[in-house]
CSV table of C-alpha atoms and ligand atoms in Angstrom, one decimal:
chain,number,residue,atom,x,y,z
C,1,UNK,CA,2.8,-13.8,-137.3
C,2,UNK,CA,5.1,-10.9,-136.4
C,3,UNK,CA,3.7,-8.4,-133.9
C,4,UNK,CA,5.5,-5.4,-135.5
C,5,UNK,CA,2.7,-4.4,-137.9
C,6,UNK,CA,0.2,-4.4,-135.1
C,7,UNK,CA,2.4,-2.2,-133.0
C,8,UNK,CA,2.9,0.2,-135.9
C,9,UNK,CA,-0.7,1.1,-135.9
C,10,UNK,CA,-1.7,0.5,-132.4
C,11,UNK,CA,0.9,2.9,-131.1
C,12,UNK,CA,-0.4,5.9,-133.0
C,13,UNK,CA,-3.9,4.9,-132.0
C,14,UNK,CA,-2.9,4.9,-128.3
C,15,UNK,CA,-1.1,8.2,-128.7
C,16,UNK,CA,-4.1,9.7,-130.4
C,17,UNK,CA,-6.3,8.5,-127.6
C,18,UNK,CA,-3.9,10.0,-125.0
C,19,UNK,CA,-4.0,13.3,-126.9
C,20,UNK,CA,-7.8,13.4,-126.9
C,21,UNK,CA,-9.4,16.2,-124.8
C,22,UNK,CA,-10.5,14.8,-121.4
C,23,UNK,CA,-13.9,16.4,-121.6
C,24,UNK,CA,-14.7,14.5,-124.8
C,25,UNK,CA,-13.5,11.3,-123.3
C,26,UNK,CA,-15.7,11.8,-120.3
C,27,UNK,CA,-18.7,12.4,-122.5
C,28,UNK,CA,-17.9,9.3,-124.4
C,29,UNK,CA,-17.4,7.2,-121.4
C,30,UNK,CA,-20.7,8.3,-120.1
C,31,UNK,CA,-22.4,7.1,-123.2
C,32,UNK,CA,-20.3,3.9,-123.0
C,33,UNK,CA,-18.7,4.5,-126.3
C,34,UNK,CA,-15.2,4.4,-127.5
C,35,UNK,CA,-13.8,7.7,-128.6
C,36,UNK,CA,-13.1,8.7,-132.2
C,37,UNK,CA,-9.7,7.3,-133.2
C,38,UNK,CA,-7.6,10.0,-134.9
C,39,UNK,CA,-5.0,8.7,-137.4
C,40,UNK,CA,-3.1,10.7,-140.0
C,41,UNK,CA,-3.6,9.6,-143.6
C,42,UNK,CA,-0.1,8.2,-143.4
C,43,UNK,CA,-0.9,6.2,-140.3
C,44,UNK,CA,-4.2,5.0,-141.6
C,45,UNK,CA,-2.8,3.9,-145.0
C,46,UNK,CA,0.1,2.1,-143.2
C,47,UNK,CA,-2.5,0.3,-141.1
C,48,UNK,CA,-4.3,-0.8,-144.2
C,49,UNK,CA,-1.0,-2.0,-145.7
C,50,UNK,CA,-0.3,-3.9,-142.4
C,51,UNK,CA,-3.7,-5.6,-142.6
C,52,UNK,CA,-2.8,-6.6,-146.1
C,53,UNK,CA,0.7,-7.8,-145.1
C,54,UNK,CA,2.2,-5.4,-147.7
C,55,UNK,CA,5.5,-3.8,-146.8
C,56,UNK,CA,5.8,-1.4,-149.8
C,57,UNK,CA,3.8,0.0,-152.6
C,58,UNK,CA,5.0,1.2,-156.0
C,59,UNK,CA,5.2,5.0,-156.4
C,60,UNK,CA,2.7,7.0,-158.4
C,61,UNK,CA,3.7,8.9,-161.5
C,62,UNK,CA,4.7,12.5,-161.5
C,63,UNK,CA,2.5,14.4,-163.9
C,64,UNK,CA,4.9,17.4,-163.9
C,65,UNK,CA,8.2,15.5,-164.4
C,66,UNK,CA,9.8,15.9,-167.8
C,67,UNK,CA,9.3,12.9,-170.2
C,68,UNK,CA,12.0,10.3,-169.7
C,69,UNK,CA,12.8,11.1,-166.1
C,70,UNK,CA,12.1,8.4,-163.6
C,71,UNK,CA,8.4,8.1,-162.7
C,72,UNK,CA,7.3,10.7,-165.3
C,73,UNK,CA,3.7,10.0,-166.4
C,74,UNK,CA,3.5,8.4,-169.8
C,75,UNK,CA,2.0,10.3,-172.7
C,76,UNK,CA,3.2,8.1,-175.5
C,77,UNK,CA,0.4,6.0,-177.0
C,78,UNK,CA,2.9,3.3,-178.2
C,79,UNK,CA,3.5,2.5,-174.5
C,80,UNK,CA,0.0,3.1,-173.2
C,81,UNK,CA,-1.5,-0.4,-173.4
C,82,UNK,CA,0.7,-2.9,-171.5
C,83,UNK,CA,-2.3,-5.0,-170.7
C,84,UNK,CA,-4.6,-4.8,-173.7
C,85,UNK,CA,-6.9,-7.7,-172.7
C,86,UNK,CA,-9.8,-6.5,-170.6
C,87,UNK,CA,-12.0,-8.7,-168.4
C,88,UNK,CA,-15.2,-9.6,-170.3
C,89,UNK,CA,-18.2,-8.1,-168.6
C,90,UNK,CA,-20.4,-10.8,-170.2
C,91,UNK,CA,-18.5,-13.8,-168.9
C,92,UNK,CA,-19.6,-15.2,-165.5
C,93,UNK,CA,-17.1,-16.0,-162.8
C,94,UNK,CA,-17.4,-19.7,-163.8
C,95,UNK,CA,-16.5,-18.9,-167.4
C,96,UNK,CA,-20.0,-19.2,-168.9
C,97,UNK,CA,-21.2,-16.6,-171.4
C,98,UNK,CA,-24.1,-14.2,-170.5
C,99,UNK,CA,-26.5,-14.2,-173.4
C,100,UNK,CA,-29.7,-12.9,-171.8
C,101,UNK,CA,-30.7,-9.8,-170.0
C,102,UNK,CA,-32.2,-12.0,-167.2
C,103,UNK,CA,-28.8,-13.6,-166.5
C,104,UNK,CA,-27.1,-10.2,-166.6
C,105,UNK,CA,-29.5,-8.8,-163.9
C,106,UNK,CA,-29.7,-11.9,-161.8
C,107,UNK,CA,-26.1,-13.3,-161.9
C,108,UNK,CA,-23.5,-11.2,-163.8
C,109,UNK,CA,-24.4,-7.7,-162.5
C,110,UNK,CA,-24.4,-8.9,-158.8
C,111,UNK,CA,-21.0,-10.6,-159.4
C,112,UNK,CA,-19.5,-7.3,-160.8
C,113,UNK,CA,-21.1,-5.3,-157.9
C,114,UNK,CA,-19.5,-7.7,-155.4
C,115,UNK,CA,-16.0,-7.3,-157.0
C,116,UNK,CA,-16.3,-3.5,-157.1
C,117,UNK,CA,-17.5,-3.5,-153.5
C,118,UNK,CA,-14.7,-5.8,-152.2
C,119,UNK,CA,-11.7,-4.8,-154.2
C,120,UNK,CA,-12.2,-1.2,-155.6
C,121,UNK,CA,-14.6,1.2,-153.9
C,122,UNK,CA,-15.5,-0.7,-150.7
C,123,UNK,CA,-18.8,-1.8,-149.3
C,124,UNK,CA,-21.5,0.6,-148.3
C,125,UNK,CA,-22.9,-0.7,-144.9
C,126,UNK,CA,-26.1,-2.6,-145.3
C,127,UNK,CA,-27.8,-0.2,-142.9
C,128,UNK,CA,-27.0,3.5,-143.0
C,129,UNK,CA,-28.5,6.1,-140.7
C,130,UNK,CA,-31.7,8.0,-141.6
C,131,UNK,CA,-31.3,11.5,-143.0
C,132,UNK,CA,-33.9,14.2,-142.1
C,133,UNK,CA,-33.9,17.1,-144.5
C,134,UNK,CA,-34.5,20.6,-143.3
C,135,UNK,CA,-35.1,23.6,-145.7
C,136,UNK,CA,-33.1,26.3,-144.0
C,137,UNK,CA,-33.9,29.1,-146.5
C,138,UNK,CA,-36.0,29.7,-149.5
C,139,UNK,CA,-35.2,32.6,-151.8
C,140,UNK,CA,-36.8,34.0,-154.9
C,141,UNK,CA,-34.6,35.5,-157.5
C,142,UNK,CA,-33.6,35.5,-161.2
C,143,UNK,CA,-30.7,33.9,-163.1
C,144,UNK,CA,-30.1,35.5,-166.4
C,145,UNK,CA,-33.6,36.9,-166.3
C,146,UNK,CA,-35.3,33.6,-165.5
C,147,UNK,CA,-37.3,33.6,-162.3
C,148,UNK,CA,-36.0,31.0,-159.9
C,149,UNK,CA,-36.6,29.6,-156.4
C,150,UNK,CA,-33.5,28.5,-154.5
C,151,UNK,CA,-33.8,26.3,-151.4
C,152,UNK,CA,-30.9,25.8,-149.0
C,153,UNK,CA,-31.1,22.4,-147.3
C,154,UNK,CA,-29.4,20.6,-144.6
C,155,UNK,CA,-29.6,16.8,-144.3
C,156,UNK,CA,-29.3,15.9,-140.6
C,157,UNK,CA,-27.9,12.4,-140.4
C,158,UNK,CA,-29.2,10.4,-137.4
C,159,UNK,CA,-26.2,10.0,-135.1
C,160,UNK,CA,-28.0,8.5,-132.1
C,161,UNK,CA,-25.9,5.3,-132.5
C,162,UNK,CA,-22.7,7.4,-132.1
C,163,UNK,CA,-23.3,11.0,-131.1
C,164,UNK,CA,-19.6,11.8,-131.2
C,165,UNK,CA,-19.7,12.1,-135.0
C,166,UNK,CA,-22.1,14.6,-136.4
C,167,UNK,CA,-22.9,14.8,-140.2
C,168,UNK,CA,-25.0,17.6,-141.8
C,169,UNK,CA,-25.2,17.3,-145.5
C,170,UNK,CA,-25.3,20.6,-147.4
C,171,UNK,CA,-27.5,20.8,-150.5
C,172,UNK,CA,-28.9,23.7,-152.6
C,173,UNK,CA,-31.7,23.3,-155.1
C,174,UNK,CA,-32.8,25.8,-157.7
C,175,UNK,CA,-35.9,25.3,-159.9
C,176,UNK,CA,-37.6,27.6,-162.4
C,177,UNK,CA,-40.3,29.6,-160.6
C,178,UNK,CA,-42.7,29.5,-163.4
C,179,UNK,CA,-42.5,25.8,-164.2
C,180,UNK,CA,-45.8,24.1,-165.3
C,181,UNK,CA,-45.0,21.0,-163.1
C,182,UNK,CA,-42.2,19.1,-161.6
C,183,UNK,CA,-38.9,19.6,-163.5
C,184,UNK,CA,-35.9,17.5,-164.3
C,185,UNK,CA,-32.9,18.4,-162.2
C,186,UNK,CA,-29.1,18.1,-162.7
C,187,UNK,CA,-27.4,17.5,-159.4
C,188,UNK,CA,-23.7,18.5,-159.3
C,189,UNK,CA,-21.1,17.5,-156.7
C,190,UNK,CA,-19.5,20.8,-156.0
C,191,UNK,CA,-19.3,23.9,-153.9
C,192,UNK,CA,-21.9,26.3,-152.6
C,193,UNK,CA,-20.7,29.8,-152.8
C,194,UNK,CA,-17.1,30.7,-153.8
C,195,UNK,CA,-14.9,27.8,-154.8
C,196,UNK,CA,-12.4,27.0,-151.9
C,197,UNK,CA,-8.8,27.4,-152.8
C,198,UNK,CA,-7.0,24.1,-152.3
C,199,UNK,CA,-3.3,24.6,-151.6
C,200,UNK,CA,-1.1,23.0,-154.2
C,201,UNK,CA,-3.9,22.6,-156.7
C,202,UNK,CA,-3.9,24.8,-159.8
C,203,UNK,CA,-6.9,27.2,-160.2
C,204,UNK,CA,-9.4,25.9,-162.7
C,205,UNK,CA,-9.3,27.5,-166.2
C,206,UNK,CA,-11.5,30.5,-166.7
C,207,UNK,CA,-15.1,29.6,-167.9
C,208,UNK,CA,-15.8,29.8,-171.6
C,209,UNK,CA,-17.8,32.9,-172.7
C,210,UNK,CA,-21.5,32.5,-172.8
C,211,UNK,CA,-24.1,31.2,-170.3
C,212,UNK,CA,-23.1,29.2,-167.2
C,213,UNK,CA,-24.1,25.6,-167.0
C,214,UNK,CA,-26.8,26.5,-164.7
C,215,UNK,CA,-28.2,29.0,-167.2
C,216,UNK,CA,-28.0,26.4,-169.9
C,217,UNK,CA,-30.0,24.0,-167.8
C,218,UNK,CA,-32.6,26.6,-166.9
C,219,UNK,CA,-32.9,27.4,-170.6
C,220,UNK,CA,-34.2,23.8,-171.0
C,221,UNK,CA,-36.8,24.4,-168.3
C,222,UNK,CA,-34.9,22.2,-165.9
C,223,UNK,CA,-33.5,22.9,-162.4
C,224,UNK,CA,-30.1,22.4,-160.9
C,225,UNK,CA,-28.7,21.4,-157.5
C,226,UNK,CA,-25.4,21.3,-155.7
C,227,UNK,CA,-24.3,18.8,-153.1
C,228,UNK,CA,-21.2,19.5,-151.0
C,229,UNK,CA,-19.3,16.2,-150.9
C,230,UNK,CA,-17.1,17.3,-148.0
C,231,UNK,CA,-20.2,17.7,-145.8
C,232,UNK,CA,-20.8,14.0,-146.2
C,233,UNK,CA,-17.2,12.8,-146.0
C,234,UNK,CA,-13.9,14.6,-145.8
C,235,UNK,CA,-11.7,14.5,-148.8
C,236,UNK,CA,-8.7,13.0,-146.9
C,237,UNK,CA,-7.5,9.9,-145.1
C,238,UNK,CA,-7.3,11.7,-141.8
C,239,UNK,CA,-11.1,12.1,-141.8
C,240,UNK,CA,-12.0,8.5,-142.3
C,241,UNK,CA,-13.1,8.0,-138.7
C,242,UNK,CA,-15.5,10.9,-139.0
C,243,UNK,CA,-18.1,11.8,-141.6
C,244,UNK,CA,-20.6,9.2,-142.7
C,245,UNK,CA,-17.9,6.5,-142.9
C,246,UNK,CA,-16.7,7.3,-139.3
C,247,UNK,CA,-20.3,7.5,-138.0
C,248,UNK,CA,-21.1,4.0,-139.4
C,249,UNK,CA,-17.9,2.7,-137.9
C,250,UNK,CA,-18.5,4.4,-134.5
C,251,UNK,CA,-15.3,6.4,-134.9
C,252,UNK,CA,-13.0,3.3,-135.6
C,253,UNK,CA,-10.8,2.9,-138.6
C,254,UNK,CA,-12.0,1.0,-141.7
C,255,UNK,CA,-11.9,-2.6,-142.5
C,256,UNK,CA,-10.2,-3.6,-145.8
C,257,UNK,CA,-13.4,-3.8,-147.7
C,258,UNK,CA,-15.2,-0.8,-146.1
C,259,UNK,CA,-16.4,2.0,-148.3
C,260,UNK,CA,-14.2,4.9,-149.3
C,261,UNK,CA,-15.0,8.5,-149.9
C,262,UNK,CA,-16.2,8.1,-153.5
C,263,UNK,CA,-18.9,5.7,-152.5
C,264,UNK,CA,-19.7,7.8,-149.4
C,265,UNK,CA,-20.2,10.9,-151.6
C,266,UNK,CA,-22.5,8.8,-153.8
C,267,UNK,CA,-24.5,7.8,-150.7
C,268,UNK,CA,-24.9,11.5,-150.1
C,269,UNK,CA,-26.2,12.1,-153.6
C,270,UNK,CA,-28.7,9.2,-153.1
C,271,UNK,CA,-30.0,10.9,-149.9
C,272,UNK,CA,-30.4,14.2,-151.9
C,273,UNK,CA,-32.5,12.2,-154.4
C,274,UNK,CA,-34.6,10.9,-151.5
C,275,UNK,CA,-35.3,14.5,-150.7
C,276,UNK,CA,-36.1,15.3,-154.3
C,277,UNK,CA,-38.7,12.5,-154.2
C,278,UNK,CA,-40.5,14.5,-151.6
C,279,UNK,CA,-40.3,18.0,-153.2
C,280,UNK,CA,-43.2,18.7,-155.6
C,281,UNK,CA,-41.1,21.0,-157.8
C,282,UNK,CA,-38.8,18.2,-158.8
C,283,UNK,CA,-39.5,15.2,-161.1
C,284,UNK,CA,-37.4,12.7,-159.2
C,285,UNK,CA,-37.6,10.2,-162.1
C,286,UNK,CA,-35.6,12.8,-164.2
C,287,UNK,CA,-32.7,13.6,-162.0
C,288,UNK,CA,-29.2,13.4,-163.4
C,289,UNK,CA,-25.8,13.4,-161.6
C,290,UNK,CA,-22.8,15.4,-162.7
C,291,UNK,CA,-19.3,15.6,-161.3
C,292,UNK,CA,-15.8,16.7,-162.4
C,293,UNK,CA,-12.4,15.1,-161.7
C,294,UNK,CA,-12.6,13.3,-158.3
C,295,UNK,CA,-16.3,14.2,-158.3
C,296,UNK,CA,-16.5,12.8,-161.8
C,297,UNK,CA,-15.3,9.5,-160.3
C,298,UNK,CA,-18.0,9.9,-157.6
C,299,UNK,CA,-20.7,10.7,-160.2
C,300,UNK,CA,-19.9,7.4,-162.0
C,301,UNK,CA,-20.0,5.4,-158.8
C,302,UNK,CA,-23.3,7.1,-157.9
C,303,UNK,CA,-24.8,6.2,-161.3
C,304,UNK,CA,-23.6,2.6,-160.9
C,305,UNK,CA,-24.9,2.3,-157.3
C,306,UNK,CA,-28.3,4.0,-157.5
C,307,UNK,CA,-30.5,3.1,-160.4
C,308,UNK,CA,-32.9,5.9,-159.7
C,309,UNK,CA,-30.5,8.4,-161.3
C,310,UNK,CA,-31.7,8.9,-164.9
C,311,UNK,CA,-28.5,10.1,-166.5
C,312,UNK,CA,-24.8,10.9,-165.7
C,313,UNK,CA,-22.4,13.5,-166.9
C,314,UNK,CA,-18.9,12.1,-166.0
C,315,UNK,CA,-16.3,14.8,-166.5
C,316,UNK,CA,-12.5,14.2,-166.5
C,317,UNK,CA,-12.9,11.4,-164.1
C,318,UNK,CA,-9.7,9.7,-165.1
C,319,UNK,CA,-8.0,7.0,-163.0
C,320,UNK,CA,-10.4,5.5,-160.4
C,321,UNK,CA,-13.3,6.8,-162.6
C,322,UNK,CA,-13.9,6.0,-166.3
C,323,UNK,CA,-10.3,5.5,-167.3
C,324,UNK,CA,-9.1,1.9,-167.8
C,325,UNK,CA,-6.9,1.0,-164.9
C,326,UNK,CA,-4.9,-1.2,-167.3
C,327,UNK,CA,-3.9,1.9,-169.3
C,328,UNK,CA,-0.5,3.5,-168.8
C,329,UNK,CA,-1.3,7.2,-169.5
C,330,UNK,CA,-1.3,10.1,-167.1
C,331,UNK,CA,-2.5,9.1,-163.7
C,332,UNK,CA,-2.2,5.4,-162.8
C,333,UNK,CA,-3.4,3.0,-160.0
C,334,UNK,CA,-0.3,3.8,-157.9
C,335,UNK,CA,-1.3,7.5,-157.7
C,336,UNK,CA,-4.8,6.6,-156.4
C,337,UNK,CA,-3.1,4.3,-153.9
C,338,UNK,CA,-1.1,7.2,-152.6
C,339,UNK,CA,-1.5,9.0,-149.3
C,340,UNK,CA,-3.5,11.8,-150.7
C,341,UNK,CA,-6.0,9.7,-152.7
C,342,UNK,CA,-6.3,6.2,-151.2
C,343,UNK,CA,-9.2,7.3,-149.0
C,344,UNK,CA,-11.4,7.4,-152.1
C,345,UNK,CA,-11.1,3.6,-152.4
C,346,UNK,CA,-11.4,0.4,-150.4
C,347,UNK,CA,-8.2,-0.6,-148.5
C,348,UNK,CA,-8.1,-3.7,-150.7
C,349,UNK,CA,-7.4,-1.5,-153.7
C,350,UNK,CA,-3.8,-0.9,-152.4
C,351,UNK,CA,-2.9,-4.4,-153.3
C,352,UNK,CA,-2.9,-3.5,-157.0
C,353,UNK,CA,-0.1,-1.0,-156.5
C,354,UNK,CA,2.1,-3.8,-155.1
C,355,UNK,CA,2.5,-6.7,-154.9
C,356,UNK,CA,-0.2,-7.2,-157.5
C,357,UNK,CA,-0.5,-5.3,-160.7
C,358,UNK,CA,-3.2,-3.5,-162.8
C,359,UNK,CA,-3.8,-6.7,-164.8
C,360,UNK,CA,-4.7,-8.5,-161.6
C,361,UNK,CA,-7.7,-6.3,-161.0
C,362,UNK,CA,-10.7,-8.5,-161.4
C,363,UNK,CA,-12.7,-5.7,-162.9
C,364,UNK,CA,-12.0,-2.5,-164.8
C,365,UNK,CA,-13.6,0.8,-165.6
C,366,UNK,CA,-15.6,-0.5,-168.6
C,367,UNK,CA,-17.5,-2.7,-166.2
C,368,UNK,CA,-18.3,0.2,-163.9
C,369,UNK,CA,-19.8,2.0,-166.9
C,370,UNK,CA,-21.6,-1.2,-167.7
C,371,UNK,CA,-23.2,-1.1,-164.3
C,372,UNK,CA,-25.0,2.1,-165.4
C,373,UNK,CA,-26.7,0.3,-168.2
C,374,UNK,CA,-29.3,0.7,-169.7
C,375,UNK,CA,-29.3,4.3,-168.4
C,376,UNK,CA,-27.5,7.0,-170.5
C,377,UNK,CA,-24.0,8.2,-169.6
C,378,UNK,CA,-21.9,10.9,-171.1
C,379,UNK,CA,-18.1,10.5,-170.7
C,380,UNK,CA,-16.0,13.7,-171.1
C,381,UNK,CA,-12.4,14.8,-171.0
C,382,UNK,CA,-10.3,17.7,-172.0
C,383,UNK,CA,-7.1,18.0,-174.1
C,384,UNK,CA,-3.5,17.1,-173.3
C,385,UNK,CA,-2.3,20.4,-174.8
C,386,UNK,CA,-4.5,22.3,-172.3
C,387,UNK,CA,-3.4,20.3,-169.3
C,388,UNK,CA,-6.0,17.5,-169.1
C,389,UNK,CA,-3.7,14.7,-170.3
C,390,UNK,CA,-3.6,13.3,-166.7
C,391,UNK,CA,-7.2,12.0,-167.1
C,392,UNK,CA,-6.5,10.0,-170.2
C,393,UNK,CA,-9.4,10.8,-172.6
C,394,UNK,CA,-8.5,7.9,-174.8
C,395,UNK,CA,-8.5,5.4,-171.8
C,396,UNK,CA,-12.0,6.7,-170.9
C,397,UNK,CA,-13.1,6.4,-174.5
C,398,UNK,CA,-11.9,2.8,-174.6
C,399,UNK,CA,-13.7,2.0,-171.4
C,400,UNK,CA,-16.9,3.6,-172.8
C,401,UNK,CA,-16.6,1.5,-176.0
C,402,UNK,CA,-15.9,-1.7,-174.0
C,403,UNK,CA,-19.1,-1.2,-172.0
C,404,UNK,CA,-21.0,-1.5,-175.3
C,405,UNK,CA,-21.8,-5.2,-175.3
C,406,UNK,CA,-23.8,-4.8,-172.0
C,407,UNK,CA,-25.8,-1.9,-173.4
C,408,UNK,CA,-26.5,-3.9,-176.5
C,409,UNK,CA,-27.6,-6.9,-174.5
C,410,UNK,CA,-30.1,-4.7,-172.7
C,411,UNK,CA,-31.5,-3.4,-176.0
C,412,UNK,CA,-29.6,-0.1,-176.0
C,413,UNK,CA,-27.1,1.5,-178.4
C,414,UNK,CA,-23.3,1.5,-177.8
C,415,UNK,CA,-20.9,4.3,-178.7
C,416,UNK,CA,-21.1,3.4,-182.3
C,417,UNK,CA,-17.3,3.1,-182.9
C,418,UNK,CA,-14.2,1.7,-181.3
C,419,UNK,CA,-12.0,4.2,-183.2
C,420,UNK,CA,-10.9,7.1,-181.0
C,421,UNK,CA,-12.5,10.2,-182.6
C,422,UNK,CA,-10.8,13.5,-183.4
C,423,UNK,CA,-11.0,16.2,-180.7
C,424,UNK,CA,-14.4,17.8,-180.4
C,425,UNK,CA,-16.3,15.0,-182.2
C,426,UNK,CA,-19.4,14.3,-180.3
C,427,UNK,CA,-20.4,10.6,-180.2
C,428,UNK,CA,-23.9,11.1,-178.9
C,429,UNK,CA,-26.2,8.9,-181.0
C,430,UNK,CA,-26.1,6.0,-178.7
C,431,UNK,CA,-26.9,5.5,-175.0
C,432,UNK,CA,-23.2,5.7,-174.0
C,433,UNK,CA,-21.7,8.9,-175.3
C,434,UNK,CA,-18.3,10.6,-175.4
C,435,UNK,CA,-16.7,13.8,-176.4
C,436,UNK,CA,-13.2,15.2,-175.8
C,437,UNK,CA,-13.2,18.9,-175.7
C,438,UNK,CA,-10.3,21.1,-176.5
C,439,UNK,CA,-10.2,22.9,-173.2
C,440,UNK,CA,-8.3,22.0,-170.0
C,441,UNK,CA,-9.4,20.3,-166.8
C,442,UNK,CA,-13.0,21.5,-166.7
C,443,UNK,CA,-16.5,20.3,-167.5
C,444,UNK,CA,-17.7,23.6,-168.9
C,445,UNK,CA,-16.9,23.3,-172.6
C,446,UNK,CA,-18.9,20.0,-172.8
C,447,UNK,CA,-22.1,21.2,-171.2
C,448,UNK,CA,-23.8,22.1,-174.5
C,449,UNK,CA,-23.0,18.7,-176.0
C,450,UNK,CA,-24.1,16.9,-172.8
C,451,UNK,CA,-27.4,18.9,-172.8
C,452,UNK,CA,-28.1,18.0,-176.5
C,453,UNK,CA,-27.6,14.3,-175.5
C,454,UNK,CA,-29.6,14.6,-172.3
C,455,UNK,CA,-32.5,16.3,-174.1
C,456,UNK,CA,-33.3,12.9,-175.7
C,457,UNK,CA,-34.0,11.6,-172.2
C,458,UNK,CA,-35.1,14.4,-169.9
C,459,UNK,CA,-38.1,16.6,-170.6
C,460,UNK,CA,-39.5,19.7,-169.0
C,461,UNK,CA,-43.2,19.7,-168.2
C,462,UNK,CA,-45.3,20.7,-171.2
C,463,UNK,CA,-46.5,24.3,-170.9
Q,1,GCU,C1,-5.6,15.1,-158.8
Q,1,GCU,C2,-5.9,13.6,-158.8
Q,1,GCU,C3,-7.0,13.2,-159.8
Q,1,GCU,C4,-8.2,14.0,-159.4
Q,1,GCU,C5,-7.9,15.5,-159.4
Q,1,GCU,C6,-9.0,16.4,-159.1
Q,1,GCU,O1,-5.1,15.5,-160.0
Q,1,GCU,O2,-4.7,12.9,-159.2
Q,1,GCU,O3,-7.3,11.8,-159.7
Q,1,GCU,O4,-9.3,13.7,-160.3
Q,1,GCU,O5,-6.8,15.7,-158.5
Q,1,GCU,O6,-10.0,16.0,-158.4
Q,1,GCU,O7,-9.0,17.6,-159.4
């Protein structure tokens, strides 16, 4: 084996170590621990490629390039399905068909979980540190005239195994003050306070007129909560040796099948749910998860991973979320394997952006949706005309439809059709549901539809 790849990543590691402040190194030496390794996203991704013995990856598509130019994203349906045959969620690895719920739970589901763990999102460590929740403030107030109680919380992650990395999870919970008992809660991956401006990313479209999503939730007698993903794990490759991933790895870079940020964010949501189980104002059996865009991907992973979540609102999750990886429309596998997104996934995922291809993926998005079964999920996307073509609403619809056989096997209802519906047609009669709204890259226009769907499953305490 050539030594060059090893040098390519050990050199930056050595340089990073040299650049490390002496005082920190002293503290670390005293504790007998190796310091945190600092790599840039480029260096870390290159290190993953070296471990995979891959010398180059295919380039992602350019969503802004004019049609016809090299690397422009495809928005032509005639070219969108180069790999129309999907892996069958109900065929075991040995080729036998799954015909009972028992075999789904005991054999097929664990097989799919293993494939998603190893190849796509990475494995969550078998032991993760304990989180101690602290209520740092409790405020009474009103939202649109409804009396509310808002708790600010910090989840202190036990870092006694590696004190050099500190993780404090930020969470905010609001419940109606006059509730007659524990209430359902919608947990959103998002921001507390004003939304940070991310350089190079367009500002979200203005909210539609009418009540905010939080007010719509309160109107049902439910509560709402926000978890800040970046307080669990940074949204970049440079941060992979810190946050919960870095803490579990004691500051060292990831192995090829270690978890990425999407799964780490989902882990944070599960810890929030642990807290809800201890808070008497919340009915922890009726907690839903919602996320948009990269957080929509995380919300779907959360639903698949933690069967305590009762329902999921998966907004504009696109590639790496509910969109079929085998579809050529908008964002593709190669984009998610790029330097600014690869950290969401396992290192092994890079293989599918070269030398392997989308069709080599052993699983696809319909099987991730199937891992949520029999619990209800709502898949949402906006319109191409308003700038949400990148997320491929039709590719997400196709995945939702193809998860149907698993829902049916478990006695639940599928989407009800395999025909892509006209814009703004809610498909909400089954347990998998879908609607494409006519707005842009935003979850807001579909909240009313989601809440109509969710009201079949979540119920405020009787007054
Ligand atoms: C980029 C990225 C998407 C992601 C989105 C977002 O557009 O390509 O995969 O969902 O950012 O999170 O806003």
